[in-house]
PDB file of C-alpha atoms in Angstrom:
ATOM      1  CA  MET A   9     129.762 134.842  84.341  1.00  0.00           C
ATOM      2  CA  THR A  10     128.574 135.005  88.333  1.00  0.00           C
ATOM      3  CA  ASN A  11     125.366 133.697  89.198  1.00  0.00           C
ATOM      4  CA  ASN A  12     124.575 137.619  90.316  1.00  0.00           C
ATOM      5  CA  THR A  13     125.089 138.696  86.987  1.00  0.00           C
ATOM      6  CA  PRO A  14     121.919 139.548  85.056  1.00  0.00           C
ATOM      7  CA  ARG A  15     121.147 137.183  82.582  1.00  0.00           C
ATOM      8  CA  VAL A  16     120.208 138.512  79.137  1.00  0.00           C
ATOM      9  CA  ALA A  17     117.890 137.006  76.588  1.00  0.00           C
ATOM     10  CA  LEU A  18     117.135 137.475  72.738  1.00  0.00           C
ATOM     11  CA  VAL A  19     113.891 136.538  71.348  1.00  0.00           C
ATOM     12  CA  THR A  20     113.850 136.627  67.696  1.00  0.00           C
ATOM     13  CA  GLY A  21     109.799 137.542  66.374  1.00  0.00           C
ATOM     14  CA  GLY A  22     109.649 139.327  69.962  1.00  0.00           C
ATOM     15  CA  SER A  23     107.299 142.055  68.774  1.00  0.00           C
ATOM     16  CA  GLY A  24     104.233 139.996  68.583  1.00  0.00           C
ATOM     17  CA  GLY A  25     102.154 136.486  69.392  1.00  0.00           C
ATOM     18  CA  ILE A  26     104.065 134.122  71.291  1.00  0.00           C
ATOM     19  CA  GLY A  27     107.306 135.776  70.810  1.00  0.00           C
ATOM     20  CA  ARG A  28     105.494 139.040  72.976  1.00  0.00           C
ATOM     21  CA  THR A  29     104.719 136.419  75.993  1.00  0.00           C
ATOM     22  CA  VAL A  30     107.902 134.840  75.753  1.00  0.00           C
ATOM     23  CA  VAL A  31     109.791 138.523  76.230  1.00  0.00           C
ATOM     24  CA  GLU A  32     107.404 139.288  78.833  1.00  0.00           C
ATOM     25  CA  ARG A  33     108.106 136.176  80.826  1.00  0.00           C
ATOM     26  CA  LEU A  34     111.657 136.016  80.980  1.00  0.00           C
ATOM     27  CA  ALA A  35     111.521 139.737  81.671  1.00  0.00           C
ATOM     28  CA  ARG A  36     109.349 138.707  84.876  1.00  0.00           C
ATOM     29  CA  ASP A  37     112.323 136.148  85.633  1.00  0.00           C
ATOM     30  CA  GLY A  38     114.597 139.385  85.600  1.00  0.00           C
ATOM     31  CA  MET A  39     116.079 138.688  82.457  1.00  0.00           C
ATOM     32  CA  ALA A  40     117.220 141.993  80.416  1.00  0.00           C
ATOM     33  CA  VAL A  41     115.858 141.262  76.720  1.00  0.00           C
ATOM     34  CA  GLY A  42     116.748 142.546  73.290  1.00  0.00           C
ATOM     35  CA  VAL A  43     112.974 142.221  71.323  1.00  0.00           C
ATOM     36  CA  HIS A  44     113.622 141.802  67.867  1.00  0.00           C
ATOM     37  CA  TYR A  45     111.453 142.543  64.971  1.00  0.00           C
ATOM     38  CA  ALA A  46     111.427 142.138  60.909  1.00  0.00           C
ATOM     39  CA  GLY A  47     109.048 144.975  59.670  1.00  0.00           C
ATOM     40  CA  ASN A  48     106.451 145.877  63.404  1.00  0.00           C
ATOM     41  CA  LYS A  49     108.766 148.950  64.413  1.00  0.00           C
ATOM     42  CA  ALA A  50     106.144 150.320  66.167  1.00  0.00           C
ATOM     43  CA  ARG A  51     104.932 146.713  67.929  1.00  0.00           C
ATOM     44  CA  ALA A  52     108.230 146.086  69.406  1.00  0.00           C
ATOM     45  CA  GLU A  53     108.888 149.351  70.618  1.00  0.00           C
ATOM     46  CA  GLU A  54     105.164 148.670  72.447  1.00  0.00           C
ATOM     47  CA  THR A  55     106.776 145.222  74.102  1.00  0.00           C
ATOM     48  CA  VAL A  56     110.013 147.313  75.433  1.00  0.00           C
ATOM     49  CA  ALA A  57     107.847 149.915  76.948  1.00  0.00           C
ATOM     50  CA  ALA A  58     105.608 147.354  78.263  1.00  0.00           C
ATOM     51  CA  VAL A  59     108.839 145.516  79.568  1.00  0.00           C
ATOM     52  CA  GLN A  60     110.011 148.591  80.977  1.00  0.00           C
ATOM     53  CA  ALA A  61     106.565 149.773  82.753  1.00  0.00           C
ATOM     54  CA  LEU A  62     107.383 146.736  85.088  1.00  0.00           C
ATOM     55  CA  GLY A  63     110.968 147.264  85.560  1.00  0.00           C
ATOM     56  CA  GLY A  64     112.815 145.773  83.322  1.00  0.00           C
ATOM     57  CA  ARG A  65     115.194 145.951  80.819  1.00  0.00           C
ATOM     58  CA  ALA A  66     114.515 145.710  77.119  1.00  0.00           C
ATOM     59  CA  VAL A  67     115.897 147.418  73.887  1.00  0.00           C
ATOM     60  CA  ALA A  68     114.568 146.428  69.937  1.00  0.00           C
ATOM     61  CA  VAL A  69     116.494 144.967  67.174  1.00  0.00           C
ATOM     62  CA  SER A  70     115.567 144.738  64.000  1.00  0.00           C
ATOM     63  CA  GLY A  71     116.664 142.316  60.834  1.00  0.00           C
ATOM     64  CA  ASP A  72     115.958 139.517  58.485  1.00  0.00           C
ATOM     65  CA  VAL A  73     116.500 136.743  60.474  1.00  0.00           C
ATOM     66  CA  ALA A  74     117.853 134.594  57.377  1.00  0.00           C
ATOM     67  CA  ASP A  75     120.509 137.559  56.660  1.00  0.00           C
ATOM     68  CA  GLU A  76     123.367 136.429  58.471  1.00  0.00           C
ATOM     69  CA  HIS A  77     124.718 140.137  58.238  1.00  0.00           C
ATOM     70  CA  ALA A  78     122.022 141.870  59.769  1.00  0.00           C
ATOM     71  CA  MET A  79     121.509 139.269  62.740  1.00  0.00           C
ATOM     72  CA  SER A  80     125.186 140.210  63.706  1.00  0.00           C
ATOM     73  CA  ASP A  81     124.302 143.374  63.944  1.00  0.00           C
ATOM     74  CA  ALA A  82     121.355 142.229  65.934  1.00  0.00           C
ATOM     75  CA  PHE A  83     123.312 140.198  68.389  1.00  0.00           C
ATOM     76  CA  ASP A  84     125.956 142.817  68.410  1.00  0.00           C
ATOM     77  CA  THR A  85     123.054 145.917  69.957  1.00  0.00           C
ATOM     78  CA  VAL A  86     122.215 143.230  72.483  1.00  0.00           C
ATOM     79  CA  GLU A  87     125.901 142.477  73.283  1.00  0.00           C
ATOM     80  CA  ARG A  88     126.768 146.106  73.533  1.00  0.00           C
ATOM     81  CA  GLU A  89     123.015 146.881  75.405  1.00  0.00           C
ATOM     82  CA  PHE A  90     123.449 144.756  78.044  1.00  0.00           C
ATOM     83  CA  GLY A  91     127.031 143.471  78.248  1.00  0.00           C
ATOM     84  CA  GLY A  92     126.643 139.724  76.918  1.00  0.00           C
ATOM     85  CA  LEU A  93     124.266 137.433  76.083  1.00  0.00           C
ATOM     86  CA  ASP A  94     123.003 134.168  77.947  1.00  0.00           C
ATOM     87  CA  VAL A  95     119.738 133.015  76.129  1.00  0.00           C
ATOM     88  CA  VAL A  96     118.470 133.158  72.425  1.00  0.00           C
ATOM     89  CA  VAL A  97     114.948 131.814  71.716  1.00  0.00           C
ATOM     90  CA  ASN A  98     114.026 132.001  67.934  1.00  0.00           C
ATOM     91  CA  THR A  99     110.589 132.399  67.549  1.00  0.00           C
ATOM     92  CA  ALA A 100     110.486 133.781  64.139  1.00  0.00           C
ATOM     93  CA  GLY A 101     108.711 132.158  61.575  1.00  0.00           C
ATOM     94  CA  ILE A 102     106.138 132.037  59.122  1.00  0.00           C
ATOM     95  CA  MET A 103     103.445 128.919  58.039  1.00  0.00           C
ATOM     96  CA  LEU A 104     101.917 129.122  55.057  1.00  0.00           C
ATOM     97  CA  LEU A 105      99.224 126.133  54.113  1.00  0.00           C
ATOM     98  CA  SER A 106      98.551 124.075  51.366  1.00  0.00           C
ATOM     99  CA  PRO A 107      98.402 120.299  50.430  1.00  0.00           C
ATOM    100  CA  ILE A 108     101.119 118.975  49.402  1.00  0.00           C
ATOM    101  CA  ALA A 109      99.577 118.435  45.179  1.00  0.00           C
ATOM    102  CA  THR A 110      98.407 122.053  44.930  1.00  0.00           C
ATOM    103  CA  LEU A 111     101.692 123.930  46.886  1.00  0.00           C
ATOM    104  CA  ASP A 112     102.867 127.199  45.383  1.00  0.00           C
ATOM    105  CA  LEU A 113     106.473 126.812  45.733  1.00  0.00           C
ATOM    106  CA  ASP A 114     107.217 130.276  46.228  1.00  0.00           C
ATOM    107  CA  ASP A 115     105.515 129.790  49.583  1.00  0.00           C
ATOM    108  CA  LEU A 116     107.688 126.878  49.947  1.00  0.00           C
ATOM    109  CA  ASP A 117     111.096 128.836  49.436  1.00  0.00           C
ATOM    110  CA  ARG A 118     109.733 131.998  51.724  1.00  0.00           C
ATOM    111  CA  MET A 119     109.280 129.409  54.485  1.00  0.00           C
ATOM    112  CA  HIS A 120     112.639 127.245  53.947  1.00  0.00           C
ATOM    113  CA  ARG A 121     113.823 130.695  53.910  1.00  0.00           C
ATOM    114  CA  THR A 122     112.611 131.923  57.193  1.00  0.00           C
ATOM    115  CA  ASN A 123     111.838 128.605  59.038  1.00  0.00           C
ATOM    116  CA  ILE A 124     115.206 126.614  58.069  1.00  0.00           C
ATOM    117  CA  ARG A 125     117.523 129.045  56.703  1.00  0.00           C
ATOM    118  CA  GLY A 126     116.579 132.004  59.805  1.00  0.00           C
ATOM    119  CA  THR A 127     116.971 129.554  62.436  1.00  0.00           C
ATOM    120  CA  PHE A 128     120.202 128.342  60.828  1.00  0.00           C
ATOM    121  CA  VAL A 129     121.266 131.983  60.967  1.00  0.00           C
ATOM    122  CA  VAL A 130     120.401 132.668  64.365  1.00  0.00           C
ATOM    123  CA  SER A 131     121.378 129.466  65.697  1.00  0.00           C
ATOM    124  CA  GLN A 132     125.135 129.987  64.523  1.00  0.00           C
ATOM    125  CA  GLN A 133     125.587 133.375  65.861  1.00  0.00           C
ATOM    126  CA  ALA A 134     123.684 132.261  69.615  1.00  0.00           C
ATOM    127  CA  ALA A 135     126.177 129.028  69.053  1.00  0.00           C
ATOM    128  CA  ARG A 136     129.324 131.460  68.774  1.00  0.00           C
ATOM    129  CA  ARG A 137     127.945 133.850  71.272  1.00  0.00           C
ATOM    130  CA  VAL A 138     126.124 132.575  74.185  1.00  0.00           C
ATOM    131  CA  ARG A 139     127.693 132.693  77.163  1.00  0.00           C
ATOM    132  CA  ARG A 140     128.957 129.374  79.620  1.00  0.00           C
ATOM    133  CA  GLY A 141     125.473 128.494  81.995  1.00  0.00           C
ATOM    134  CA  GLY A 142     122.867 129.715  78.764  1.00  0.00           C
ATOM    135  CA  ALA A 143     120.562 128.562  76.605  1.00  0.00           C
ATOM    136  CA  ILE A 144     119.480 128.246  72.957  1.00  0.00           C
ATOM    137  CA  ILE A 145     115.808 127.503  72.476  1.00  0.00           C
ATOM    138  CA  ASN A 146     114.248 127.149  68.977  1.00  0.00           C
ATOM    139  CA  PHE A 147     110.660 126.846  67.629  1.00  0.00           C
ATOM    140  CA  SER A 148     109.330 123.644  65.974  1.00  0.00           C
ATOM    141  CA  THR A 149     105.537 122.323  66.118  1.00  0.00           C
ATOM    142  CA  SER A 150     103.686 119.408  67.599  1.00  0.00           C
ATOM    143  CA  VAL A 151     102.049 119.043  63.619  1.00  0.00           C
ATOM    144  CA  THR A 152     105.452 116.840  63.233  1.00  0.00           C
ATOM    145  CA  ARG A 153     103.571 113.894  65.040  1.00  0.00           C
ATOM    146  CA  LEU A 154     100.401 115.463  64.442  1.00  0.00           C
ATOM    147  CA  GLN A 155     100.245 115.094  60.553  1.00  0.00           C
ATOM    148  CA  PHE A 156      97.572 117.516  59.971  1.00  0.00           C
ATOM    149  CA  PRO A 157      96.223 117.451  56.010  1.00  0.00           C
ATOM    150  CA  ALA A 158      97.637 121.239  54.850  1.00  0.00           C
ATOM    151  CA  TYR A 159     100.702 120.985  56.556  1.00  0.00           C
ATOM    152  CA  GLY A 160     103.406 119.505  55.087  1.00  0.00           C
ATOM    153  CA  ALA A 161     105.771 122.155  53.618  1.00  0.00           C
ATOM    154  CA  TYR A 162     105.480 123.471  57.133  1.00  0.00           C
ATOM    155  CA  ALA A 163     106.025 120.977  59.149  1.00  0.00           C
ATOM    156  CA  ALA A 164     109.033 120.143  57.065  1.00  0.00           C
ATOM    157  CA  SER A 165     110.736 122.774  57.654  1.00  0.00           C
ATOM    158  CA  LYS A 166     110.328 122.744  61.479  1.00  0.00           C
ATOM    159  CA  GLY A 167     111.276 118.693  60.819  1.00  0.00           C
ATOM    160  CA  ALA A 168     114.392 120.608  59.839  1.00  0.00           C
ATOM    161  CA  VAL A 169     114.510 122.665  62.966  1.00  0.00           C
ATOM    162  CA  GLU A 170     114.553 119.728  65.198  1.00  0.00           C
ATOM    163  CA  ALA A 171     117.944 117.983  63.441  1.00  0.00           C
ATOM    164  CA  MET A 172     120.018 121.036  63.634  1.00  0.00           C
ATOM    165  CA  THR A 173     118.283 121.861  67.268  1.00  0.00           C
ATOM    166  CA  LEU A 174     119.664 118.114  68.371  1.00  0.00           C
ATOM    167  CA  ILE A 175     122.933 118.818  66.443  1.00  0.00           C
ATOM    168  CA  LEU A 176     123.218 121.643  68.049  1.00  0.00           C
ATOM    169  CA  ALA A 177     123.177 120.271  71.134  1.00  0.00           C
ATOM    170  CA  ARG A 178     125.816 117.371  70.754  1.00  0.00           C
ATOM    171  CA  GLU A 179     128.457 119.980  69.076  1.00  0.00           C
ATOM    172  CA  LEU A 180     128.433 122.593  71.934  1.00  0.00           C
ATOM    173  CA  ARG A 181     129.901 119.600  74.215  1.00  0.00           C
ATOM    174  CA  GLY A 182     131.778 121.134  77.018  1.00  0.00           C
ATOM    175  CA  LYS A 183     130.470 124.678  76.718  1.00  0.00           C
ATOM    176  CA  ASP A 184     127.546 123.895  79.777  1.00  0.00           C
ATOM    177  CA  ILE A 185     124.808 125.491  76.721  1.00  0.00           C
ATOM    178  CA  THR A 186     121.840 123.780  76.649  1.00  0.00           C
ATOM    179  CA  VAL A 187     120.199 123.481  73.054  1.00  0.00           C
ATOM    180  CA  ASN A 188     116.310 122.293  73.203  1.00  0.00           C
ATOM    181  CA  ALA A 189     112.942 123.011  70.978  1.00  0.00           C
ATOM    182  CA  VAL A 190     109.138 124.036  71.814  1.00  0.00           C
ATOM    183  CA  ALA A 191     106.856 122.811  69.990  1.00  0.00           C
ATOM    184  CA  PRO A 192     103.340 123.759  70.536  1.00  0.00           C
ATOM    185  CA  GLY A 193     100.183 122.064  69.581  1.00  0.00           C
ATOM    186  CA  PRO A 194      97.056 123.992  68.854  1.00  0.00           C
ATOM    187  CA  THR A 195      97.512 127.896  70.336  1.00  0.00           C
ATOM    188  CA  ALA A 196      95.143 130.517  70.810  1.00  0.00           C
ATOM    189  CA  THR A 197      97.094 133.103  68.777  1.00  0.00           C
ATOM    190  CA  GLU A 198      95.661 135.661  66.741  1.00  0.00           C
ATOM    191  CA  LEU A 199      97.276 133.863  63.659  1.00  0.00           C
ATOM    192  CA  PHE A 200      95.710 130.504  64.848  1.00  0.00           C
ATOM    193  CA  LEU A 201      92.138 131.590  65.424  1.00  0.00           C
ATOM    194  CA  ASP A 202      92.279 133.528  62.093  1.00  0.00           C
ATOM    195  CA  GLY A 203      89.626 132.131  59.169  1.00  0.00           C
ATOM    196  CA  LYS A 204      88.459 128.972  61.375  1.00  0.00           C
ATOM    197  CA  ASP A 205      84.750 128.890  62.389  1.00  0.00           C
ATOM    198  CA  GLN A 206      83.855 128.025  65.979  1.00  0.00           C
ATOM    199  CA  ALA A 207      83.238 124.681  65.136  1.00  0.00           C
ATOM    200  CA  ALA A 208      87.139 124.398  63.907  1.00  0.00           C
ATOM    201  CA  ILE A 209      88.203 125.971  66.623  1.00  0.00           C
ATOM    202  CA  ASP A 210      85.920 123.750  69.708  1.00  0.00           C
ATOM    203  CA  THR A 211      87.161 120.461  67.810  1.00  0.00           C
ATOM    204  CA  LEU A 212      90.765 121.718  68.172  1.00  0.00           C
ATOM    205  CA  ALA A 213      89.961 122.500  71.674  1.00  0.00           C
ATOM    206  CA  LYS A 214      88.748 118.780  72.306  1.00  0.00           C
ATOM    207  CA  ALA A 215      91.659 117.340  70.807  1.00  0.00           C
ATOM    208  CA  ALA A 216      94.074 117.872  73.965  1.00  0.00           C
ATOM    209  CA  PRO A 217      92.797 115.521  76.843  1.00  0.00           C
ATOM    210  CA  LEU A 218      92.926 118.584  79.349  1.00  0.00           C
ATOM    211  CA  GLU A 219      90.001 120.014  76.847  1.00  0.00           C
ATOM    212  CA  ARG A 220      91.423 123.617  75.831  1.00  0.00           C
ATOM    213  CA  LEU A 221      93.915 125.489  73.064  1.00  0.00           C
ATOM    214  CA  GLY A 222      97.157 125.922  74.648  1.00  0.00           C
ATOM    215  CA  THR A 223      97.629 129.594  75.749  1.00  0.00           C
ATOM    216  CA  PRO A 224     100.939 131.544  74.907  1.00  0.00           C
ATOM    217  CA  GLU A 225     101.052 131.869  78.968  1.00  0.00           C
ATOM    218  CA  ASP A 226     101.342 127.569  78.472  1.00  0.00           C
ATOM    219  CA  VAL A 227     104.169 128.215  75.964  1.00  0.00           C
ATOM    220  CA  ALA A 228     106.366 130.936  77.571  1.00  0.00           C
ATOM    221  CA  GLU A 229     106.170 128.723  80.431  1.00  0.00           C
ATOM    222  CA  SER A 230     108.114 125.894  79.048  1.00  0.00           C
ATOM    223  CA  VAL A 231     110.496 128.494  77.075  1.00  0.00           C
ATOM    224  CA  ALA A 232     111.191 129.858  80.664  1.00  0.00           C
ATOM    225  CA  PHE A 233     111.516 126.512  82.304  1.00  0.00           C
ATOM    226  CA  LEU A 234     114.525 125.587  79.217  1.00  0.00           C
ATOM    227  CA  ALA A 235     115.712 129.288  79.678  1.00  0.00           C
ATOM    228  CA  GLY A 236     116.472 128.789  83.539  1.00  0.00           C
ATOM    229  CA  PRO A 237     116.059 126.049  85.907  1.00  0.00           C
ATOM    230  CA  ALA A 238     116.226 123.265  83.335  1.00  0.00           C
ATOM    231  CA  ARG A 239     119.974 122.451  82.751  1.00  0.00           C
ATOM    232  CA  TRP A 240     119.663 119.084  82.631  1.00  0.00           C
ATOM    233  CA  VAL A 241     117.567 119.180  79.453  1.00  0.00           C
ATOM    234  CA  ASN A 242     119.981 119.350  76.570  1.00  0.00           C
ATOM    235  CA  GLY A 243     119.265 118.398  73.043  1.00  0.00           C
ATOM    236  CA  GLN A 244     115.421 117.689  73.214  1.00  0.00           C
ATOM    237  CA  VAL A 245     111.955 118.550  71.151  1.00  0.00           C
ATOM    238  CA  LEU A 246     109.555 119.725  74.641  1.00  0.00           C
ATOM    239  CA  TYR A 247     106.010 119.310  72.717  1.00  0.00           C
ATOM    240  CA  THR A 248     104.327 121.834  74.413  1.00  0.00           C
ATOM    241  CA  ASN A 249     100.574 120.387  73.507  1.00  0.00           C
ATOM    242  CA  GLY A 250      98.498 119.579  76.340  1.00  0.00           C
ATOM    243  CA  GLY A 251      99.100 115.531  76.284  1.00  0.00           C
ATOM    244  CA  VAL A 252      97.063 115.860  72.289  1.00  0.00           C
ATOM    245  CA  ALA A 253     100.499 113.819  70.513  1.00  0.00           C
TER     246      ALA A 253
END
């Protein structure tokens, strides 16, 4: 790959929320982007259209992140469309909250399938396919440090994501591929704000020294840093939370 070859990214969970903001940010940096979705094709196609309207290149790809055959097909599509793959960002994940004592174990299994197995499957494909000079970026959470009640199972799944991310960075020695995780704090997404009253939102906003919630754009900036100029940042968890922890 030469320096003037356009870079290519695949963003899982790229059709909405933080994922869509990451897609749009990488597209502004000149990357062609595979926009992965699990169930909402229309929203993924809207994201692709938004990138194309700004002169960028994008394609929608689907599949269960925990299904290795579906993800192999998704990677194949991006490579076939754009000629290779340089950056994989795995934003896909689910969050089901409950105290450990009362957690429905079916919810535990659902989170582990998507958050742990899904991250593993995507990371495995990325490790096999990303070109030299590329980057693999997984998603953790600042709750691994914050220890909020009711987040036990979710934080446990993300602790596993951090472990596999940091080990993969060492396993890719000599390949010139960085592997890192972004760990957002409280971020003003539709999912995060749902079900919270204004007092709860205000309390969380005051928790950071910067005294506001994060935005999807804040998180996307960290991803863009790791995906592009941050070639000497490797095997790290980047806590993107305004200093809350």
